[in-house]
mmCIF file of C-alpha atoms in Angstrom:
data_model
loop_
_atom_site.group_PDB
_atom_site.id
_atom_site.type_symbol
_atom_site.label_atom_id
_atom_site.label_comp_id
_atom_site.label_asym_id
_atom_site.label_seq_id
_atom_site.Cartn_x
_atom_site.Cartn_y
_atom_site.Cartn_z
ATOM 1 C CA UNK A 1156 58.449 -25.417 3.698
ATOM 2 C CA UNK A 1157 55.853 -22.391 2.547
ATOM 3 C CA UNK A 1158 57.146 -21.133 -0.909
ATOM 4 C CA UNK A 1159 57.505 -17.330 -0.992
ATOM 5 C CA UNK A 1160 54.790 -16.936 -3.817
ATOM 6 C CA UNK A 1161 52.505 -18.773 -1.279
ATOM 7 C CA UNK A 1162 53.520 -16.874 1.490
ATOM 8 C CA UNK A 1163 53.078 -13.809 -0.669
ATOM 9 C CA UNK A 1164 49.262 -15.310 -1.064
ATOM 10 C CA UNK A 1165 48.880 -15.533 2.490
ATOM 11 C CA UNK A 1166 49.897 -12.154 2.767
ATOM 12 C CA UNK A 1167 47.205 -10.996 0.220
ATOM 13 C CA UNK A 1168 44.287 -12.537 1.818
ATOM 14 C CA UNK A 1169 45.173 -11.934 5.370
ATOM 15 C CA UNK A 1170 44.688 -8.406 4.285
ATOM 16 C CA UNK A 1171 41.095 -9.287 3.156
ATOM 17 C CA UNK A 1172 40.626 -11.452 5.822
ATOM 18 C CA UNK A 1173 41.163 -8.909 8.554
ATOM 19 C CA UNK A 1174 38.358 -6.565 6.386
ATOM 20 C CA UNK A 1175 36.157 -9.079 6.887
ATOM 21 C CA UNK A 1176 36.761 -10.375 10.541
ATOM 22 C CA UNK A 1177 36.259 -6.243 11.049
ATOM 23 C CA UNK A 1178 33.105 -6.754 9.797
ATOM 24 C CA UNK A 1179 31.484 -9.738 10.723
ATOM 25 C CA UNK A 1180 32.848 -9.093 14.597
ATOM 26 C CA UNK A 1181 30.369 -6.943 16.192
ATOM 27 C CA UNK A 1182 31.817 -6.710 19.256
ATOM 28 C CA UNK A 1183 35.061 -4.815 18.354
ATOM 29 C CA UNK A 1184 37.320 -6.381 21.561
ATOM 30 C CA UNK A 1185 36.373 -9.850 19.939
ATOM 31 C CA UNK A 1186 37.915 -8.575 17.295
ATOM 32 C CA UNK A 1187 41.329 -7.401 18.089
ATOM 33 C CA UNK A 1188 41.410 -10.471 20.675
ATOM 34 C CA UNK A 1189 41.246 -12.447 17.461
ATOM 35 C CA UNK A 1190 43.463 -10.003 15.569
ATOM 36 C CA UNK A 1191 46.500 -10.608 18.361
ATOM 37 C CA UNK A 1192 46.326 -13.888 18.061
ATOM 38 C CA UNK A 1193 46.808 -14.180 14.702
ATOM 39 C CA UNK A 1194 49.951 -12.068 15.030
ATOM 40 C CA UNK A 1195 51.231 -13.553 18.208
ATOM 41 C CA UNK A 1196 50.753 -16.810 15.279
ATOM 42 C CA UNK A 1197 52.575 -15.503 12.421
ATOM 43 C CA UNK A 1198 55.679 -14.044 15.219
ATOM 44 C CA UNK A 1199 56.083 -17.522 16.203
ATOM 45 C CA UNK A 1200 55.220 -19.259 12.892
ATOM 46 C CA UNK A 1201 56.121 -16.509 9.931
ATOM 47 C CA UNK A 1202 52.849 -17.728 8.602
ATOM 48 C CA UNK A 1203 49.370 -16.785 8.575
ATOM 49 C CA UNK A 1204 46.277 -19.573 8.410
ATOM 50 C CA UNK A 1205 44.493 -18.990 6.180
ATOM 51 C CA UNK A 1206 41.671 -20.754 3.842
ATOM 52 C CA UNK A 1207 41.250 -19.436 0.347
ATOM 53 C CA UNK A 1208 38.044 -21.219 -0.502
ATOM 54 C CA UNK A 1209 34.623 -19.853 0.690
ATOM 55 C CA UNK A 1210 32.903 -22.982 2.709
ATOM 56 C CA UNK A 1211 35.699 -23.711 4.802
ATOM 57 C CA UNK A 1212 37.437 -22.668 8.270
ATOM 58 C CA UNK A 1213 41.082 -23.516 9.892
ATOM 59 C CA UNK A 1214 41.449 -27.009 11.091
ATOM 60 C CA UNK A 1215 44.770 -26.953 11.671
ATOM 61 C CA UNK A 1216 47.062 -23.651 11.572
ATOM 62 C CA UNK A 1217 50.011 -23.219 9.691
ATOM 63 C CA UNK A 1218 53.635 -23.923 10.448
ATOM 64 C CA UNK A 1219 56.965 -22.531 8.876
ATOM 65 C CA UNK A 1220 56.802 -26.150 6.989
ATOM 66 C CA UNK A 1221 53.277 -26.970 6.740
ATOM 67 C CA UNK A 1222 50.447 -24.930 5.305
ATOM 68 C CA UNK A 1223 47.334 -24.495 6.919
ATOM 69 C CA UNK A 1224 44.846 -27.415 6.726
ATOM 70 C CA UNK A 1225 41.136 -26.594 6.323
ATOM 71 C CA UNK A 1226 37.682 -28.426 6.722
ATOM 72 C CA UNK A 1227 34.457 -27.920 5.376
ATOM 73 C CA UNK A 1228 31.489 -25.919 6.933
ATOM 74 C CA UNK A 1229 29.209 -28.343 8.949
ATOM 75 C CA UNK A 1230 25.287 -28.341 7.855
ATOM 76 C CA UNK A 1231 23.709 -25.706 9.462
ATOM 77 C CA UNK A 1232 26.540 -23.476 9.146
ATOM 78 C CA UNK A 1233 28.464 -21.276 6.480
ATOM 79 C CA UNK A 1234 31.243 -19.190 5.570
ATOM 80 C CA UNK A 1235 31.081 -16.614 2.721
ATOM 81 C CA UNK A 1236 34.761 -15.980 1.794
ATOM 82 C CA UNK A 1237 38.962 -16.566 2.079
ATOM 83 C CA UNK A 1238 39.153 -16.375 6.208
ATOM 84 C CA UNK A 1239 41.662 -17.587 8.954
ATOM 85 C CA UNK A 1240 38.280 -18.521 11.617
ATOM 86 C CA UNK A 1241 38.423 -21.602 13.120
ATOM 87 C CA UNK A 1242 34.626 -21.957 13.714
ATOM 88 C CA UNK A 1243 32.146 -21.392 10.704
ATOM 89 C CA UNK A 1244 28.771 -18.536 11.116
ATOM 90 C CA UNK A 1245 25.750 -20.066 12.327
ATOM 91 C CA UNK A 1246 22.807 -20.180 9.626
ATOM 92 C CA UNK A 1247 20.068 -17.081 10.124
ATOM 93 C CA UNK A 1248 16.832 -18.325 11.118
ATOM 94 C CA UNK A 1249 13.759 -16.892 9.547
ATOM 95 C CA UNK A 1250 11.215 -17.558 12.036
ATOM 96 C CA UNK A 1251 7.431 -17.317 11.524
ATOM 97 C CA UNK A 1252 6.808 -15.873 14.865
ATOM 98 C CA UNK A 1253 8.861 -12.996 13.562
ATOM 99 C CA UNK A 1254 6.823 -12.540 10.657
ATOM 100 C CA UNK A 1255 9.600 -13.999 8.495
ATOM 101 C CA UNK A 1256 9.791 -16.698 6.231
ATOM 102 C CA UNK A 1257 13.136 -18.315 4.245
ATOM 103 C CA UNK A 1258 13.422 -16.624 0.878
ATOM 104 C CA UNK A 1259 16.650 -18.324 0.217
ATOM 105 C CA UNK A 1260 18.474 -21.459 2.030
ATOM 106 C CA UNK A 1261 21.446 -21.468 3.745
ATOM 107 C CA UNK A 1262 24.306 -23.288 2.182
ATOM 108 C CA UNK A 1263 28.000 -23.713 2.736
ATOM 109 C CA UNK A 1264 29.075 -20.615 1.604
ATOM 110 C CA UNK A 1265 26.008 -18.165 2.418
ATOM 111 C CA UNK A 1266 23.976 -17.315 4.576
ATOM 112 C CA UNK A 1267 20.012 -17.853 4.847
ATOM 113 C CA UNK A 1268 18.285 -14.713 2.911
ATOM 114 C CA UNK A 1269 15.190 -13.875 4.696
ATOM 115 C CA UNK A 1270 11.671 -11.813 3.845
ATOM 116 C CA UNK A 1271 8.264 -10.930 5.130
ATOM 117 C CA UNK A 1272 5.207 -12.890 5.342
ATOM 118 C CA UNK A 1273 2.194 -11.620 3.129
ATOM 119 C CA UNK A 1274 0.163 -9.030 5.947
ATOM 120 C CA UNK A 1275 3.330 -7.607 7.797
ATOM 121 C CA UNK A 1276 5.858 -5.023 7.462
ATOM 122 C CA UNK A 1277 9.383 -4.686 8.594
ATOM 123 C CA UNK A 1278 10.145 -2.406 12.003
ATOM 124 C CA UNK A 1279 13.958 -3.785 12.357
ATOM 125 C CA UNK A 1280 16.524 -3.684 8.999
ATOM 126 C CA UNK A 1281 19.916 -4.045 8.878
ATOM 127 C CA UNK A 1282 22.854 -5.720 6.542
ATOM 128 C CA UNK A 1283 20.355 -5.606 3.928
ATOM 129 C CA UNK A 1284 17.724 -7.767 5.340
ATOM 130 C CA UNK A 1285 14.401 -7.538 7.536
ATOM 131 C CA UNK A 1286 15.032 -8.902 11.150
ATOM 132 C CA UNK A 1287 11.749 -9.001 12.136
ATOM 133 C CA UNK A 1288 8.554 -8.253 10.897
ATOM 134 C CA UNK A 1289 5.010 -7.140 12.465
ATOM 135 C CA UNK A 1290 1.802 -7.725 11.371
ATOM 136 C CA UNK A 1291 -0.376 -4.876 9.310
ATOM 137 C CA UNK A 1292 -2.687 -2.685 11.819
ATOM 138 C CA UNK A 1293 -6.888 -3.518 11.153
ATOM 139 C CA UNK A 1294 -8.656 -0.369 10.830
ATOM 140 C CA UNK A 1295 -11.252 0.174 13.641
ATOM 141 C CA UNK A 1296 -15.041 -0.276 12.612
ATOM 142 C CA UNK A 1297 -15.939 3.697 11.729
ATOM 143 C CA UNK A 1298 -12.772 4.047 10.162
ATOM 144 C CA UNK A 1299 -11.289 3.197 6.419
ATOM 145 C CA UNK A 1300 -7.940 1.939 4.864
ATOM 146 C CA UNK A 1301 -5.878 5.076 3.648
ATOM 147 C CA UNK A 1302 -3.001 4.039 2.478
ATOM 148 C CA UNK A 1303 -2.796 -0.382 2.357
ATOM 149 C CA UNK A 1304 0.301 -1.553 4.211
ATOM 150 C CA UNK A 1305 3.291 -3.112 2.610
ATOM 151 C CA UNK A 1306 6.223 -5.034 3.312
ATOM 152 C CA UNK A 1307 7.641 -1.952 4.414
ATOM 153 C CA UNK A 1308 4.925 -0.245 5.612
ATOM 154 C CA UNK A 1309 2.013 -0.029 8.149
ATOM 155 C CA UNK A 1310 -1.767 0.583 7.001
ATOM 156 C CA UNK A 1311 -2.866 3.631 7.748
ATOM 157 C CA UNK A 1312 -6.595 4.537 8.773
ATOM 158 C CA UNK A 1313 -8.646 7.077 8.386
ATOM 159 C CA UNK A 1314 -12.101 7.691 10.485
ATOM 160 C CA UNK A 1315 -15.458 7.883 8.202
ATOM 161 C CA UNK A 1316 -16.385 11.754 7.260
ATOM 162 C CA UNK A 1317 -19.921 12.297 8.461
ATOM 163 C CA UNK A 1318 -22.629 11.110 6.499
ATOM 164 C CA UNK A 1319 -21.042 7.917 6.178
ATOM 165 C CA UNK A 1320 -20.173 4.674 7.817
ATOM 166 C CA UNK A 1321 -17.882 1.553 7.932
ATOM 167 C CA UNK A 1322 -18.938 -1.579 9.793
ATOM 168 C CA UNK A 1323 -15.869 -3.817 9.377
ATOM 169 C CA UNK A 1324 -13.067 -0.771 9.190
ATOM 170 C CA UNK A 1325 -12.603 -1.436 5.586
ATOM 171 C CA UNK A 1326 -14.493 1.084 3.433
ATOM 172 C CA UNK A 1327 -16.404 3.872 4.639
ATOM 173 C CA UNK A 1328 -20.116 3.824 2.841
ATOM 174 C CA UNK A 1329 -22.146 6.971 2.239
ATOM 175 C CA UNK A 1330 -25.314 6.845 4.696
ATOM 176 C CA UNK A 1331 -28.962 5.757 2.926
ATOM 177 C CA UNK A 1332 -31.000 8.443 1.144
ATOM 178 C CA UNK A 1333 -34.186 8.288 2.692
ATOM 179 C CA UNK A 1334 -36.134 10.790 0.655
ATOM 180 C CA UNK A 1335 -34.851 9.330 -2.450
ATOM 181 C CA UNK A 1336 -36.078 6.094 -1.858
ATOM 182 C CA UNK A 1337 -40.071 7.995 -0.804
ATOM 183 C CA UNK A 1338 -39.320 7.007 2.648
ATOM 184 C CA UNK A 1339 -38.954 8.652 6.438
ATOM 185 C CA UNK A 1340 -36.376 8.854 8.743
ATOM 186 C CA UNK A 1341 -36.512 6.019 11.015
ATOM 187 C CA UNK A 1342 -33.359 6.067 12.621
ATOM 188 C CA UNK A 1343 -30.453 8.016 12.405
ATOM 189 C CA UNK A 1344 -27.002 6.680 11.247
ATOM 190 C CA UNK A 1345 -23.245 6.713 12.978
ATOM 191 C CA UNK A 1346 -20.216 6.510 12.141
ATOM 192 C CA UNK A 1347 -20.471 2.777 12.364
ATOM 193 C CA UNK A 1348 -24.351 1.756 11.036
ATOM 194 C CA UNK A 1349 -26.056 3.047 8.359
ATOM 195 C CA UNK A 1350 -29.585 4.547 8.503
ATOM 196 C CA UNK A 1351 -33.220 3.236 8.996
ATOM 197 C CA UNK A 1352 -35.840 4.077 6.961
ATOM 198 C CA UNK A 1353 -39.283 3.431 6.909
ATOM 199 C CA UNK A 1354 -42.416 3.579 4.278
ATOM 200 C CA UNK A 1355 -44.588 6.532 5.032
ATOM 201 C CA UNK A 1356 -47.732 6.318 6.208
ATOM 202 C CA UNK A 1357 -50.294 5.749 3.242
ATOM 203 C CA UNK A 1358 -52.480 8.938 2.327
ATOM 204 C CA UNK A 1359 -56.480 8.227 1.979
ATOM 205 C CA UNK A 1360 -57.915 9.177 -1.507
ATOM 206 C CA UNK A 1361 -60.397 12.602 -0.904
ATOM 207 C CA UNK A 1362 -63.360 10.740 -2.906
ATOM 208 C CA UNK A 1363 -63.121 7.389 -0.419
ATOM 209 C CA UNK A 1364 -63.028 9.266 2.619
ATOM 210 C CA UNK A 1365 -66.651 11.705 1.247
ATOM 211 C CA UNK A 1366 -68.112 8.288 0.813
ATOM 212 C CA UNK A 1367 -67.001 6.161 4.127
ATOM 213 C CA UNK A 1368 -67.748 10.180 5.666
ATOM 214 C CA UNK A 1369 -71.439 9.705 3.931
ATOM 215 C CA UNK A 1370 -72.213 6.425 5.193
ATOM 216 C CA UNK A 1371 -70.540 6.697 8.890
ATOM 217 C CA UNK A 1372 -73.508 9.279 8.810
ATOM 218 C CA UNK A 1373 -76.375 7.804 7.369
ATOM 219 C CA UNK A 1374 -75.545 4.702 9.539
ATOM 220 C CA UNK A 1375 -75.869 7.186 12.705
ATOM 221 C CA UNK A 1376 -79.217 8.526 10.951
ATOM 222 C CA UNK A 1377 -80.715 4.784 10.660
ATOM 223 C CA UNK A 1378 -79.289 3.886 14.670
ATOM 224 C CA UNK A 1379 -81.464 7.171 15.398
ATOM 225 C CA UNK A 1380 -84.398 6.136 13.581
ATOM 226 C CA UNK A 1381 -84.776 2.723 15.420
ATOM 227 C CA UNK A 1382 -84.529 3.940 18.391
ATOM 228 C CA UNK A 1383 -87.149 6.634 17.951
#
């Protein structure tokens, strides 16, 4: 038969218990379906089942002569404190395809701790952990990074101020400077291409173009002369 200072126990962590089973039952008529039955139990019984170490669930209720028997978690499975559940918590799983990766294993007694892959940020948190993750935005090609993203945040863009440009949507890149480089326009820039230049066209010295004036002439004079 159940001692009173164990009963007593039983008392204390049923209290804790039900804290918990408030918490980790979403659904609130799961949890005062599960909450009558445990006093339906202890009516009929004068006991509560209950497991004091974390790891473990019921296996076999109390009676008013037996105390409750308990079992271990299976693999795959956990249980983070004293309970009176029968079945243990199924292990989170941090999948890639949610842009999640395991930060921490699951073991007997918690569960699997997940975070987000390098490149994407969280869009759904709760209890203290990222449920799923989406990858960073790309800037457009005419447009720059702003602000990089994080783990918590998107990348934000910005489009190129005139005058400059940005091929690949990383940085935008002031336009050429044709007259600083002696050169002509040869095609103007966008936001997305930068501009062409060209060489100008080569001047002829004054003094060369006297003499090849000189004798363009005196050729003409000698063409006249033979034919004469």
């Amino acid at each position: 038969m159940l001692s009173n200072v164990q009963r007593n126990r039983n008392y204390e962590i049923g209290a804790t218990s039900a804290i918990f089973k408030q918490k980790i039952y979403k659904n609130r008529w799961m949890y005062l379906l599960h909450t009558a039955a445990d006093v339906i139990h202890h009516k009929k019984t004068k006991c509560i089942s209950l497991c004091n170490n974390a790891g473990t669930v019921v296996h076999r209720d109390c009676t008013g002569y037996m105390s409750t028997t308990c079992k271990p978690c299976p693999p795959g499975t956990f249980m983070s404190q004293p309970n009176g559940l029968h079945r243990c918590f199924t292990c989170k799983n941090c999948a890639k395809s949610q842009g999640l990766y395991i930060q921490s294993k699951c073991t007997t007694i918690k569960d699997t701790v997940c975070d987000v892959l390098d490149g994407y940020y969280c869009i759904d948190y709760s209890d203290s952990q990222c449920r799923r993750a989406q990858i960073h935005r790309v800037c457009r090609p005419g447009q720059e990074t702003k602000t990089p993203g994080t783990k918590a945040s998107d990348t934000e863009c910005v489009d190129c101020a005139h005058g400059f440009y940005s091929p690949s949507g990383l940085n935008c890149t002031k336009w050429r400077d044709c007259a600083a480089r002696n050169e002509i326009l040869k095609e103007c820039g966008s936001p997305v291409k930068d501009v062409t230049c060209e060489q100008k066209p080569k001047e002829r010295n004054g003094l060369v173009d006297l003499i090849l004036t000189t004798l363009e002439d005196f050729y003409r004079f000698l063409l006249g002369s033979e034919s004469q």
